[in-house]
Amino acid sequence: MPHALITGANRGLGLEHTRQLLERGWTITAACRNPDAASELKALDPGDGRLTLETYDAADLGAAAALAQRVDGPIDLLFANAGMMAPSTRGFGGAANADMVTEMTVNSIAPLALAEAFADQVAASEMKIIALQSSRMGSIADNTSGGAYGYRASKAALNAIGKSLSLDLKDRDIVVLILHPGWVRTDMGGPNGLMTAPESVSAQLDLIARAFNQPAMSGRFFHISGEDLNW
Ligand SMILES: NC(=O)c1ccc[n+]([C@@H]2O[C@H](COP(=O)([O-])OP(=O)(O)OC[C@H]3O[C@@H](n4cnc5c(N)ncnc54)[C@H](OP(=O)(O)O)[C@@H]3O)[C@@H](O)[C@H]2O)c1
């Protein structure tokens, strides 16, 4: 039975990934800031031991290593999904504030910390996939509207980290996917998003399934359609 570790599993895309992977028979370690308050996540528990909740705050750089002390065994899919968009770092004039440091920590550095903490467990699994939940807003080529300083920079940094991870983990047969989920109607995406979370997640999981034993997919930035996005 494959095992996934998903961060930001209490709502939005992470919650939906947990739901769909449980339906597909996976075992899930669902990491979130406050498991006690994660009522929607707890409601997914099939009661057969396949869902475990763990406390994880991506703003704490020691959290990934601490989590690795508590999670045993091979991890087929390490999904660094948790992310944030700080309102105060959006517009020109005052964007360079302390929230941007948190945004960089949560969106860029925390996924690297997870990869460092869990690489051995991913390498010991059958599927060996690390997925990074990036965003097309991290594409410099695609930036035609400006603004969103903290979010864009943090996702561009995540993309750079994902590329290096793909090269550094290649010898261990780990495939690193850098993913854009589409514009999705979640708390972050808002009500005008182009698709629902179930639609986005179903397409992302199909893409991830296609990456099994496909080193040529590692270190690439994918739309859910499977199309390569420009950096
Ligand atoms: N929705 C879109 O259109 C879209 C587009 C492109 C990329 N994305 C990316 O997709 C990912 C999921 O976004 P979403 O749409 O599902 O957003 P969401 O509904 O706002 O959910 C964000 C998730 O990240 C978690 N999170 C935020 N800060 C955290 C921290 N310090 N430690 C641990 N968890 C933290 C949240 O937990 P709390 O409940 O504790 O805050 C929540 O589980 C993000 O990386 C986002 O950048 C989304």
GROMACS .gro file of C-alpha atoms and ligand atoms in nm:
model
  279
    1MET     CA    1   0.000   0.000   0.000
    2PRO     CA    2   0.171   0.327  -0.105
    3HIS     CA    3   0.231   0.595   0.157
    4ALA     CA    4   0.209   0.973   0.102
    5LEU     CA    5   0.308   1.253   0.335
    6ILE     CA    6   0.111   1.569   0.256
    7THR     CA    7   0.160   1.910   0.418
    8GLY     CA    8  -0.120   2.162   0.449
    9ALA     CA    9  -0.360   1.868   0.456
   10ASN     CA   10  -0.634   2.034   0.663
   11ARG     CA   11  -0.799   2.239   0.387
   12GLY     CA   12  -0.790   2.329   0.019
   13LEU     CA   13  -0.578   2.123  -0.217
   14GLY     CA   14  -0.401   1.929   0.058
   15LEU     CA   15  -0.732   1.814   0.206
   16GLU     CA   16  -0.855   1.706  -0.136
   17HIS     CA   17  -0.530   1.520  -0.210
   18THR     CA   18  -0.576   1.335   0.117
   19ARG     CA   19  -0.937   1.252   0.030
   20GLN     CA   20  -0.859   1.122  -0.320
   21LEU     CA   21  -0.549   0.926  -0.219
   22LEU     CA   22  -0.741   0.755   0.064
   23GLU     CA   23  -1.007   0.665  -0.194
   24ARG     CA   24  -0.731   0.518  -0.410
   25GLY     CA   25  -0.619   0.297  -0.120
   26TRP     CA   26  -0.314   0.490  -0.005
   27THR     CA   27  -0.187   0.533   0.349
   28ILE     CA   28  -0.155   0.903   0.436
   29THR     CA   29   0.044   1.101   0.686
   30ALA     CA   30  -0.146   1.431   0.688
   31ALA     CA   31   0.057   1.718   0.831
   32CYS     CA   32  -0.096   2.047   0.939
   33ARG     CA   33  -0.048   2.323   1.192
   34ASN     CA   34  -0.334   2.230   1.421
   35PRO     CA   35  -0.457   1.870   1.389
   36ASP     CA   36  -0.698   1.912   1.681
   37ALA     CA   37  -0.892   2.175   1.484
   38ALA     CA   38  -0.874   1.988   1.150
   39SER     CA   39  -1.233   1.862   1.157
   40GLU     CA   40  -1.269   1.809   0.780
   41LEU     CA   41  -0.944   1.614   0.773
   42LYS     CA   42  -1.039   1.398   1.070
   43ALA     CA   43  -1.374   1.326   0.904
   44LEU     CA   44  -1.186   1.153   0.619
   45ASP     CA   45  -1.045   0.887   0.852
   46PRO     CA   46  -1.151   0.548   0.713
   47GLY     CA   47  -1.084   0.399   1.058
   48ASP     CA   48  -0.847   0.134   0.929
   49GLY     CA   49  -0.519   0.295   1.034
   50ARG     CA   50  -0.442   0.448   0.694
   51LEU     CA   51  -0.472   0.812   0.807
   52THR     CA   52  -0.235   0.962   1.061
   53LEU     CA   53  -0.238   1.331   1.154
   54GLU     CA   54   0.085   1.507   1.247
   55THR     CA   55   0.158   1.857   1.368
   56TYR     CA   56   0.373   2.059   1.129
   57ASP     CA   57   0.433   2.433   1.096
   58ALA     CA   58   0.625   2.520   0.781
   59ALA     CA   59   0.732   2.853   0.930
   60ASP     CA   60   0.947   2.659   1.177
   61LEU     CA   61   1.259   2.543   0.997
   62GLY     CA   62   1.312   2.263   1.248
   63ALA     CA   63   0.966   2.120   1.185
   64ALA     CA   64   1.059   1.893   0.895
   65ALA     CA   65   1.341   1.721   1.083
   66ALA     CA   66   1.117   1.687   1.390
   67LEU     CA   67   0.844   1.535   1.173
   68ALA     CA   68   1.090   1.287   1.024
   69GLN     CA   69   1.161   1.162   1.379
   70ARG     CA   70   0.792   1.071   1.413
   71VAL     CA   71   0.715   0.921   1.070
   72ASP     CA   72   0.848   0.573   1.001
   73GLY     CA   73   0.897   0.375   0.685
   74PRO     CA   74   0.916   0.440   0.313
   75ILE     CA   75   0.735   0.740   0.166
   76ASP     CA   76   0.624   0.692  -0.195
   77LEU     CA   77   0.503   1.050  -0.236
   78LEU     CA   78   0.634   1.344  -0.036
   79PHE     CA   79   0.398   1.629  -0.122
   80ALA     CA   80   0.515   1.975  -0.009
   81ASN     CA   81   0.179   2.142  -0.058
   82ALA     CA   82   0.145   2.391   0.229
   83GLY     CA   83   0.173   2.747   0.109
   84MET     CA   84   0.072   3.104   0.187
   85MET     CA   85   0.015   3.435   0.015
   86ALA     CA   86   0.070   3.731   0.247
   87PRO     CA   87  -0.158   4.028   0.162
   88SER     CA   88   0.104   4.275   0.288
   89THR     CA   89   0.366   4.168   0.033
   90ARG     CA   90   0.146   4.208  -0.275
   91GLY     CA   91   0.164   4.572  -0.377
   92PHE     CA   92   0.459   4.796  -0.453
   93GLY     CA   93   0.530   5.020  -0.152
   94GLY     CA   94   0.576   4.837   0.175
   95ALA     CA   95   0.601   4.490   0.026
   96ALA     CA   96   0.950   4.445   0.169
   97ASN     CA   97   0.840   4.361   0.523
   98ALA     CA   98   0.877   4.076   0.769
   99ASP     CA   99   0.583   3.884   0.621
  100MET     CA  100   0.793   3.830   0.310
  101VAL     CA  101   1.052   3.646   0.518
  102THR     CA  102   0.777   3.417   0.649
  103GLU     CA  103   0.645   3.368   0.297
  104MET     CA  104   0.991   3.267   0.174
  105THR     CA  105   1.031   3.032   0.468
  106VAL     CA  106   0.693   2.863   0.420
  107ASN     CA  107   0.682   2.852   0.040
  108SER     CA  108   1.047   2.796  -0.053
  109ILE     CA  109   1.271   2.688   0.232
  110ALA     CA  110   1.028   2.455   0.411
  111PRO     CA  111   0.986   2.230   0.103
  112LEU     CA  112   1.366   2.203   0.083
  113ALA     CA  113   1.379   2.117   0.453
  114LEU     CA  114   1.118   1.844   0.392
  115ALA     CA  115   1.317   1.701   0.100
  116GLU     CA  116   1.633   1.699   0.312
  117ALA     CA  117   1.458   1.538   0.607
  118PHE     CA  118   1.273   1.270   0.406
  119ALA     CA  119   1.500   1.192   0.109
  120ASP     CA  120   1.613   0.860   0.258
  121GLN     CA  121   1.254   0.749   0.322
  122VAL     CA  122   1.149   0.853  -0.030
  123ALA     CA  123   1.448   0.669  -0.178
  124ALA     CA  124   1.348   0.357   0.018
  125SER     CA  125   0.996   0.357  -0.134
  126GLU     CA  126   0.867   0.204  -0.455
  127MET     CA  127   0.745   0.523  -0.628
  128LYS     CA  128   1.012   0.770  -0.509
  129ILE     CA  129   0.834   1.095  -0.592
  130ILE     CA  130   0.870   1.439  -0.438
  131ALA     CA  131   0.600   1.685  -0.550
  132LEU     CA  132   0.635   2.058  -0.490
  133GLN     CA  133   0.315   2.261  -0.503
  134SER     CA  134   0.441   2.564  -0.692
  135SER     CA  135   0.246   2.821  -0.890
  136ARG     CA  136   0.249   2.971  -1.234
  137MET     CA  137   0.288   3.300  -1.046
  138GLY     CA  138   0.645   3.185  -0.983
  139SER     CA  139   0.712   3.196  -1.356
  140ILE     CA  140   0.917   3.504  -1.441
  141ALA     CA  141   0.836   3.455  -1.809
  142ASP     CA  142   0.463   3.455  -1.732
  143ASN     CA  143   0.467   3.771  -1.518
  144THR     CA  144   0.282   4.034  -1.719
  145SER     CA  145   0.098   4.205  -1.434
  146GLY     CA  146   0.365   4.276  -1.167
  147GLY     CA  147   0.297   4.285  -0.794
  148ALA     CA  148   0.264   3.982  -0.568
  149TYR     CA  149   0.627   4.032  -0.469
  150GLY     CA  150   0.645   3.784  -0.185
  151TYR     CA  151   0.437   3.512  -0.346
  152ARG     CA  152   0.599   3.532  -0.689
  153ALA     CA  153   0.954   3.542  -0.548
  154SER     CA  154   0.890   3.256  -0.308
  155LYS     CA  155   0.747   3.030  -0.580
  156ALA     CA  156   1.029   3.122  -0.822
  157ALA     CA  157   1.274   3.025  -0.545
  158LEU     CA  158   1.082   2.700  -0.494
  159ASN     CA  159   1.119   2.627  -0.865
  160ALA     CA  160   1.495   2.681  -0.845
  161ILE     CA  161   1.511   2.453  -0.541
  162GLY     CA  162   1.308   2.187  -0.721
  163LYS     CA  163   1.545   2.189  -1.016
  164SER     CA  164   1.850   2.144  -0.790
  165LEU     CA  165   1.674   1.868  -0.596
  166SER     CA  166   1.603   1.685  -0.921
  167LEU     CA  167   1.974   1.682  -1.002
  168ASP     CA  168   2.098   1.607  -0.651
  169LEU     CA  169   1.851   1.321  -0.597
  170LYS     CA  170   1.880   1.169  -0.943
  171ASP     CA  171   2.130   0.904  -0.831
  172ARG     CA  172   1.873   0.785  -0.577
  173ASP     CA  173   1.609   0.752  -0.854
  174ILE     CA  174   1.389   1.018  -0.692
  175VAL     CA  175   1.166   1.208  -0.934
  176VAL     CA  176   1.101   1.571  -0.834
  177LEU     CA  177   0.789   1.729  -0.982
  178ILE     CA  178   0.731   2.105  -0.975
  179LEU     CA  179   0.357   2.154  -1.010
  180HIS     CA  180   0.110   2.431  -1.089
  181PRO     CA  181  -0.239   2.317  -0.980
  182GLY     CA  182  -0.429   2.561  -1.201
  183TRP     CA  183  -0.630   2.850  -1.062
  184VAL     CA  184  -0.844   2.666  -0.810
  185ARG     CA  185  -1.143   2.777  -0.601
  186THR     CA  186  -0.990   2.739  -0.253
  187ASP     CA  187  -0.942   2.994   0.027
  188MET     CA  188  -0.625   3.107  -0.150
  189GLY     CA  189  -0.755   3.090  -0.507
  190GLY     CA  190  -1.083   3.262  -0.423
  191PRO     CA  191  -1.427   3.220  -0.579
  192ASN     CA  192  -1.325   3.317  -0.933
  193GLY     CA  193  -1.084   3.028  -0.981
  194LEU     CA  194  -1.124   2.829  -1.299
  195MET     CA  195  -1.174   2.487  -1.140
  196THR     CA  196  -1.272   2.303  -0.825
  197ALA     CA  197  -1.023   2.137  -0.593
  198PRO     CA  198  -1.144   1.785  -0.689
  199GLU     CA  199  -1.085   1.865  -1.059
  200SER     CA  200  -0.735   2.003  -0.999
  201VAL     CA  201  -0.632   1.724  -0.762
  202SER     CA  202  -0.761   1.446  -0.983
  203ALA     CA  203  -0.551   1.581  -1.273
  204GLN     CA  204  -0.246   1.631  -1.047
  205LEU     CA  205  -0.269   1.274  -0.919
  206ASP     CA  206  -0.287   1.140  -1.274
  207LEU     CA  207   0.024   1.342  -1.359
  208ILE     CA  208   0.203   1.212  -1.050
  209ALA     CA  209   0.108   0.853  -1.138
  210ARG     CA  210   0.263   0.906  -1.482
  211ALA     CA  211   0.592   1.014  -1.318
  212PHE     CA  212   0.658   0.673  -1.160
  213ASN     CA  213   0.989   0.549  -1.304
  214GLN     CA  214   1.007   0.849  -1.539
  215PRO     CA  215   1.333   1.033  -1.463
  216ALA     CA  216   1.277   1.246  -1.773
  217MET     CA  217   0.991   1.418  -1.585
  218SER     CA  218   1.212   1.519  -1.293
  219GLY     CA  219   1.298   1.886  -1.244
  220ARG     CA  220   1.026   2.009  -1.480
  221PHE     CA  221   0.754   2.265  -1.410
  222PHE     CA  222   0.416   2.119  -1.508
  223HIS     CA  223   0.066   2.249  -1.550
  224ILE     CA  224  -0.199   1.992  -1.450
  225SER     CA  225  -0.251   1.934  -1.823
  226GLY     CA  226   0.102   1.790  -1.836
  227GLU     CA  227   0.217   2.089  -2.041
  228ASP     CA  228   0.562   2.227  -1.946
  229LEU     CA  229   0.552   2.580  -1.809
  230ASN     CA  230   0.819   2.840  -1.868
  231TRP     CA  231   1.041   2.931  -1.570
  232LIG     N1  232  -0.560   2.777  -0.522
  232LIG     C1  233  -0.488   2.813  -0.627
  232LIG     O1  234  -0.542   2.867  -0.726
  232LIG     C2  235  -0.340   2.787  -0.631
  232LIG     C3  236  -0.272   2.820  -0.747
  232LIG     C4  237  -0.135   2.796  -0.753
  232LIG     C5  238  -0.070   2.737  -0.646
  232LIG     N2  239  -0.140   2.707  -0.532
  232LIG     C6  240  -0.063   2.647  -0.422
  232LIG     O2  241  -0.129   2.532  -0.376
  232LIG     C7  242  -0.096   2.510  -0.236
  232LIG     C8  243  -0.225   2.488  -0.158
  232LIG     O3  244  -0.303   2.606  -0.172
  232LIG     P1  245  -0.461   2.607  -0.152
  232LIG     O4  246  -0.519   2.668  -0.272
  232LIG     O5  247  -0.507   2.476  -0.104
  232LIG     O6  248  -0.469   2.718  -0.036
  232LIG     P2  249  -0.545   2.723   0.104
  232LIG     O7  250  -0.681   2.668   0.090
  232LIG     O8  251  -0.524   2.863   0.150
  232LIG     O9  252  -0.462   2.621   0.195
  232LIG     C9  253  -0.330   2.651   0.231
  232LIG    C10  254  -0.279   2.537   0.314
  232LIG    O10  255  -0.142   2.564   0.351
  232LIG    C11  256  -0.135   2.558   0.493
  232LIG     N3  257  -0.033   2.644   0.550
  232LIG    C12  258  -0.017   2.778   0.534
  232LIG     N4  259   0.085   2.820   0.612
  232LIG    C13  260   0.133   2.711   0.677
  232LIG    C14  261   0.236   2.688   0.772
  232LIG     N5  262   0.311   2.788   0.819
  232LIG     N6  263   0.257   2.561   0.814
  232LIG    C15  264   0.181   2.460   0.769
  232LIG     N7  265   0.081   2.474   0.683
  232LIG    C16  266   0.058   2.598   0.637
  232LIG    C17  267  -0.273   2.598   0.543
  232LIG    O11  268  -0.287   2.560   0.678
  232LIG     P3  269  -0.366   2.653   0.787
  232LIG    O12  270  -0.511   2.615   0.775
  232LIG    O13  271  -0.304   2.616   0.917
  232LIG    O14  272  -0.344   2.796   0.748
  232LIG    C18  273  -0.359   2.522   0.445
  232LIG    O15  274  -0.365   2.386   0.481
  232LIG    C19  275  -0.016   2.632  -0.192
  232LIG    O16  276   0.122   2.600  -0.194
  232LIG    C20  277  -0.048   2.735  -0.300
  232LIG    O17  278   0.055   2.831  -0.315
  232LIG    C21  279  -0.273   2.730  -0.522
   0.00000   0.00000   0.00000
